[in-house]
Amino acid sequence: MEARLQKILAQWGIASRREAEEMIRQSRVQINGVLAHLGQKVDPQKDAIAVDGKPIFEKQRPALIYLLLHKPAGVVSTCDDPQGRTTVLDLLPKELCEGSGIHPVGRLDADSTGALILTNDGDLTFRLTHPRHSISKTYRVLVKGHPPEAILQIWRQGVVLEGRKTRPAKVNLIERFANQSLLEIVLQEGRNRQIRRIAQQLGYPVIRLHRIAIGPIQLQTPKEPLLDEGNYRSLKNDEIRFLQEQIKQPIKDSAEFWSVKNHEMAKKEEE
């Protein structure tokens, strides 16, 4: 059965859909000896697929991996970095990364810390980061000053960023310090640097941003100690089932523009 090439590469664990699209743009993928183009449909049963000149097959798909990483500050949420900075993959054993196709699901910017999922399930990554899906993400955010309840209510109701209002959010004061406040924020969307941009716009800039949970997947639970910064653990079966439940509804691909443009935007995580 025919399917878009980037979807097949993701399903086979070669790369995430976003990475597969970039590989196609870079002329690294061939179909039957001819350079592939973005959006091309292929039949894996009939067509020969090669990446960087090497034939690939479905049977080569590595075992699926699902990890939770406690990302430290100064580490970028990408598979490689042109500037030579430490990436999240540098925190994993080489034997876990090489040939597995593992990659981060979404992003936390370099200055932010906390929970980040990594997997080589490219189809899961695509669907979880698509605009129609909205797993809640919980943050502890230290801001300058003492935002009053009226400001927090504005934040909860949504703030206009680049001409579009953000979705309602849960914003609660946890603790006040001399010149700072600790907030807990729960978001249902993933716009680029969302928390930092709203906080700046409202007059209470972010000092520290830390993600403590992705849905029910937490860095620390009542039964388990805090996952140390820079460390990772495998997701439990119930956590994997939760993620898979979120993507059961099929995504209607009405146009290639929607699939690529909005997917690219959604890949930048909410900070």
Short mmCIF file of C-alpha atoms in Angstrom, two decimals:
data_model
loop_
_atom_site.label_atom_id
_atom_site.label_comp_id
_atom_site.label_asym_id
_atom_site.label_seq_id
_atom_site.Cartn_x
_atom_site.Cartn_y
_atom_site.Cartn_z
CA MET A 1 0.00 0.00 0.00
CA GLU A 2 1.30 3.43 -0.92
CA ALA A 3 2.14 6.00 1.76
CA ARG A 4 4.13 9.22 1.94
CA LEU A 5 7.84 8.55 2.05
CA GLN A 6 8.47 10.54 5.24
CA LYS A 7 5.77 8.52 7.01
CA ILE A 8 7.39 5.24 6.01
CA LEU A 9 10.82 6.39 7.15
CA ALA A 10 9.30 7.35 10.50
CA GLN A 11 7.40 4.07 10.87
CA TRP A 12 10.56 2.12 10.15
CA GLY A 13 12.44 4.03 12.84
CA ILE A 14 14.87 5.67 10.41
CA ALA A 15 14.06 9.19 11.62
CA SER A 16 11.19 11.31 12.89
CA ARG A 17 8.89 12.64 10.16
CA ARG A 18 10.40 16.10 10.51
CA GLU A 19 13.93 14.69 10.19
CA ALA A 20 12.84 12.50 7.27
CA GLU A 21 11.46 15.56 5.48
CA GLU A 22 14.80 17.29 5.94
CA MET A 23 16.68 14.24 4.66
CA ILE A 24 14.52 14.29 1.52
CA ARG A 25 15.15 18.03 1.03
CA GLN A 26 18.88 17.38 1.33
CA SER A 27 18.72 14.80 -1.52
CA ARG A 28 19.78 11.99 0.80
CA VAL A 29 16.89 9.65 -0.12
CA GLN A 30 16.41 7.73 -3.35
CA ILE A 31 13.48 5.71 -4.67
CA ASN A 32 14.36 3.11 -7.28
CA GLY A 33 17.65 4.91 -7.89
CA VAL A 34 16.03 8.33 -8.39
CA LEU A 35 16.19 11.22 -5.91
CA ALA A 36 13.00 11.41 -3.87
CA HIS A 37 10.90 14.54 -3.47
CA LEU A 38 8.91 15.77 -0.47
CA GLY A 39 5.40 14.37 -0.35
CA GLN A 40 6.21 11.50 -2.74
CA LYS A 41 4.21 8.33 -2.19
CA VAL A 42 5.88 4.93 -2.38
CA ASP A 43 4.90 1.30 -2.00
CA PRO A 44 7.42 -0.43 0.30
CA GLN A 45 6.48 -3.78 -1.22
CA LYS A 46 7.47 -2.66 -4.72
CA ASP A 47 9.81 0.34 -4.42
CA ALA A 48 13.48 0.23 -3.39
CA ILE A 49 14.28 2.89 -0.77
CA ALA A 50 17.84 4.02 -0.05
CA VAL A 51 19.22 6.58 2.41
CA ASP A 52 22.71 7.95 1.79
CA GLY A 53 23.13 5.29 -0.90
CA LYS A 54 22.32 2.39 1.45
CA PRO A 55 19.18 0.31 0.87
CA ILE A 56 16.81 0.16 3.83
CA PHE A 57 14.15 -2.41 4.64
CA GLU A 58 11.31 -2.68 7.13
CA LYS A 59 12.92 -5.70 8.78
CA GLN A 60 15.86 -3.47 9.75
CA ARG A 61 13.62 -1.43 12.03
CA PRO A 62 15.19 -1.33 15.51
CA ALA A 63 13.27 -2.13 18.66
CA LEU A 64 11.08 0.74 19.78
CA ILE A 65 12.54 2.90 22.56
CA TYR A 66 10.63 5.26 24.86
CA LEU A 67 12.62 7.29 27.39
CA LEU A 68 12.08 10.14 29.85
CA LEU A 69 15.10 12.44 30.19
CA HIS A 70 15.73 15.10 32.84
CA LYS A 71 17.27 17.74 30.57
CA PRO A 72 19.87 20.00 32.21
CA ALA A 73 20.39 23.66 31.35
CA GLY A 74 22.82 24.31 28.50
CA VAL A 75 21.78 21.22 26.54
CA VAL A 76 19.88 21.61 23.26
CA SER A 77 16.89 19.44 22.36
CA THR A 78 18.15 18.32 18.95
CA CYS A 79 19.94 15.30 17.54
CA ASP A 80 22.91 17.39 16.38
CA ASP A 81 23.94 21.02 16.67
CA PRO A 82 25.88 23.05 14.07
CA GLN A 83 27.30 25.20 16.88
CA GLY A 84 28.82 22.19 18.59
CA ARG A 85 26.71 22.46 21.75
CA THR A 86 25.83 19.41 23.85
CA THR A 87 22.63 17.75 22.62
CA VAL A 88 20.20 15.52 24.47
CA LEU A 89 21.57 12.53 22.54
CA ASP A 90 25.02 13.23 24.02
CA LEU A 91 23.52 12.33 27.41
CA LEU A 92 22.65 8.82 26.25
CA PRO A 93 24.99 5.82 25.81
CA LYS A 94 26.34 5.57 22.27
CA GLU A 95 25.03 2.04 21.89
CA LEU A 96 21.51 3.33 22.53
CA CYS A 97 21.75 6.04 19.87
CA GLU A 98 23.70 4.50 17.02
CA GLY A 99 21.37 3.17 14.36
CA SER A 100 18.29 3.42 16.56
CA GLY A 101 16.77 6.61 15.14
CA ILE A 102 16.07 7.98 18.62
CA HIS A 103 15.11 11.67 18.84
CA PRO A 104 13.39 14.12 21.19
CA VAL A 105 9.63 14.60 21.09
CA GLY A 106 9.28 18.38 20.96
CA ARG A 107 11.74 20.73 22.57
CA LEU A 108 12.87 22.59 25.64
CA ASP A 109 15.16 25.51 24.91
CA ALA A 110 18.77 25.41 26.03
CA ASP A 111 18.15 27.45 29.20
CA SER A 112 15.16 25.38 30.32
CA THR A 113 15.29 22.13 32.28
CA GLY A 114 13.10 19.16 32.99
CA ALA A 115 11.04 16.41 31.44
CA LEU A 116 11.66 15.50 27.80
CA ILE A 117 10.52 12.34 26.02
CA LEU A 118 12.84 10.63 23.54
CA THR A 119 11.82 7.83 21.21
CA ASN A 120 12.52 6.23 17.85
CA ASP A 121 8.80 5.84 17.19
CA GLY A 122 8.62 8.44 14.44
CA ASP A 123 4.89 8.05 13.86
CA LEU A 124 4.20 8.66 17.55
CA THR A 125 6.41 11.75 17.48
CA PHE A 126 4.62 13.21 14.47
CA ARG A 127 1.19 12.72 15.96
CA LEU A 128 2.06 13.96 19.45
CA THR A 129 3.54 17.17 18.04
CA HIS A 130 0.76 17.78 15.52
CA PRO A 131 -1.45 20.82 16.34
CA ARG A 132 -4.57 18.69 16.87
CA HIS A 133 -3.01 16.90 19.84
CA SER A 134 -2.57 18.67 23.16
CA ILE A 135 -1.09 16.68 26.03
CA SER A 136 -0.90 18.88 29.11
CA LYS A 137 2.59 19.87 30.25
CA THR A 138 3.30 21.14 33.75
CA TYR A 139 6.00 23.69 34.60
CA ARG A 140 7.47 25.30 37.68
CA VAL A 141 8.44 28.81 36.64
CA LEU A 142 10.40 31.36 38.69
CA VAL A 143 9.66 34.92 37.57
CA LYS A 144 10.86 38.36 38.59
CA GLY A 145 8.55 40.36 40.83
CA HIS A 146 5.16 39.52 42.29
CA PRO A 147 2.43 39.23 39.65
CA PRO A 148 -0.96 40.07 41.22
CA GLU A 149 -4.01 37.87 40.85
CA ALA A 150 -5.34 40.11 38.08
CA ILE A 151 -2.23 39.41 35.97
CA LEU A 152 -2.44 35.69 36.64
CA GLN A 153 -6.08 35.74 35.54
CA ILE A 154 -5.12 37.44 32.26
CA TRP A 155 -2.54 34.71 31.73
CA ARG A 156 -5.12 31.99 32.47
CA GLN A 157 -7.59 33.37 29.95
CA GLY A 158 -5.05 33.63 27.13
CA VAL A 159 -2.65 36.26 25.80
CA VAL A 160 -2.29 37.42 22.21
CA LEU A 161 1.05 36.41 20.68
CA GLU A 162 1.75 37.33 17.06
CA GLY A 163 -1.91 38.10 16.44
CA ARG A 164 -3.27 34.85 17.87
CA LYS A 165 -4.56 34.27 21.39
CA THR A 166 -3.09 31.42 23.40
CA ARG A 167 -5.34 28.71 24.77
CA PRO A 168 -6.54 28.98 28.38
CA ALA A 169 -3.92 27.79 30.85
CA LYS A 170 -3.72 26.90 34.52
CA VAL A 171 -1.54 29.44 36.31
CA ASN A 172 -1.15 29.31 40.10
CA LEU A 173 1.12 31.02 42.60
CA ILE A 174 3.17 28.49 44.59
CA GLU A 175 5.43 30.73 46.67
CA ARG A 176 6.56 34.34 46.99
CA PHE A 177 10.16 35.31 47.69
CA ALA A 178 11.72 38.74 48.33
CA ASN A 179 11.82 39.80 44.68
CA GLN A 180 10.60 36.70 42.87
CA SER A 181 7.58 34.41 42.58
CA LEU A 182 7.29 30.70 41.89
CA LEU A 183 4.39 29.74 39.61
CA GLU A 184 2.98 26.43 38.46
CA ILE A 185 1.76 26.58 34.86
CA VAL A 186 -0.09 23.88 32.93
CA LEU A 187 -0.32 24.32 29.15
CA GLN A 188 -2.34 22.48 26.53
CA GLU A 189 -0.46 23.81 23.51
CA GLY A 190 3.09 24.18 22.31
CA ARG A 191 3.88 27.55 20.78
CA ASN A 192 7.50 28.65 20.52
CA ARG A 193 8.88 29.92 23.87
CA GLN A 194 5.31 30.54 24.95
CA ILE A 195 5.81 30.89 28.70
CA ARG A 196 8.87 33.12 28.38
CA ARG A 197 7.19 35.41 25.84
CA ILE A 198 3.99 35.81 27.88
CA ALA A 199 5.88 36.45 31.10
CA GLN A 200 7.98 39.12 29.39
CA GLN A 201 4.91 40.70 27.82
CA LEU A 202 3.10 40.86 31.18
CA GLY A 203 6.13 42.43 32.86
CA TYR A 204 7.38 39.49 34.94
CA PRO A 205 10.33 37.93 33.04
CA VAL A 206 11.25 34.29 33.55
CA ILE A 207 14.31 33.56 35.67
CA ARG A 208 14.08 29.79 35.59
CA LEU A 209 11.77 27.41 33.70
CA HIS A 210 11.49 23.75 34.65
CA ARG A 211 9.08 21.16 33.21
CA ILE A 212 8.03 18.61 35.82
CA ALA A 213 5.51 16.52 33.87
CA ILE A 214 4.16 15.60 30.45
CA GLY A 215 0.63 14.44 31.09
CA PRO A 216 0.96 11.83 33.87
CA ILE A 217 4.62 11.18 33.00
CA GLN A 218 6.59 12.80 35.82
CA LEU A 219 10.18 13.34 36.84
CA GLN A 220 9.20 12.41 40.39
CA THR A 221 6.28 10.45 41.82
CA PRO A 222 5.22 9.61 45.39
CA LYS A 223 6.59 6.10 44.82
CA GLU A 224 9.81 7.03 43.03
CA PRO A 225 12.68 9.44 43.74
CA LEU A 226 13.39 12.43 41.52
CA LEU A 227 15.10 11.48 38.27
CA ASP A 228 18.50 13.14 38.54
CA GLU A 229 19.39 15.93 36.13
CA GLY A 230 21.07 14.53 33.03
CA ASN A 231 19.72 11.03 33.67
CA TYR A 232 17.00 9.09 31.91
CA ARG A 233 14.70 6.14 32.46
CA SER A 234 12.57 3.92 30.26
CA LEU A 235 8.89 4.75 30.18
CA LYS A 236 6.64 2.28 31.96
CA ASN A 237 4.04 0.30 30.06
CA ASP A 238 1.19 2.41 31.37
CA GLU A 239 3.02 5.60 30.34
CA ILE A 240 3.54 4.24 26.82
CA ARG A 241 -0.12 3.23 26.67
CA PHE A 242 -1.09 6.75 27.69
CA LEU A 243 0.89 8.24 24.79
CA GLN A 244 -0.54 5.75 22.34
CA GLU A 245 -4.07 6.52 23.52
CA GLN A 246 -3.50 10.18 22.63
CA ILE A 247 -2.90 9.39 18.96
CA LYS A 248 -5.69 6.94 18.23
CA GLN A 249 -7.73 9.53 16.37
CA PRO A 250 -6.49 9.69 12.75
CA ILE A 251 -5.05 12.98 11.52
CA LYS A 252 -6.80 14.25 8.41
CA ASP A 253 -4.06 15.36 6.05
CA SER A 254 -6.12 17.86 4.03
CA ALA A 255 -3.07 19.43 2.43
CA GLU A 256 0.70 19.06 2.38
CA PHE A 257 0.99 22.66 3.55
CA TRP A 258 -0.94 21.93 6.75
CA SER A 259 1.03 18.77 7.39
CA VAL A 260 4.42 20.45 7.04
CA LYS A 261 3.89 24.09 8.01
CA ASN A 262 1.90 23.53 11.20
CA HIS A 263 3.91 20.48 12.15
CA GLU A 264 7.12 22.50 11.95
CA MET A 265 5.57 25.17 14.19
CA ALA A 266 4.34 22.65 16.72
CA LYS A 267 7.78 21.05 17.05
CA LYS A 268 8.99 24.11 18.94
CA GLU A 269 7.97 23.42 22.50
CA GLU A 270 6.11 25.73 24.83
CA GLU A 271 8.47 27.96 26.72
#
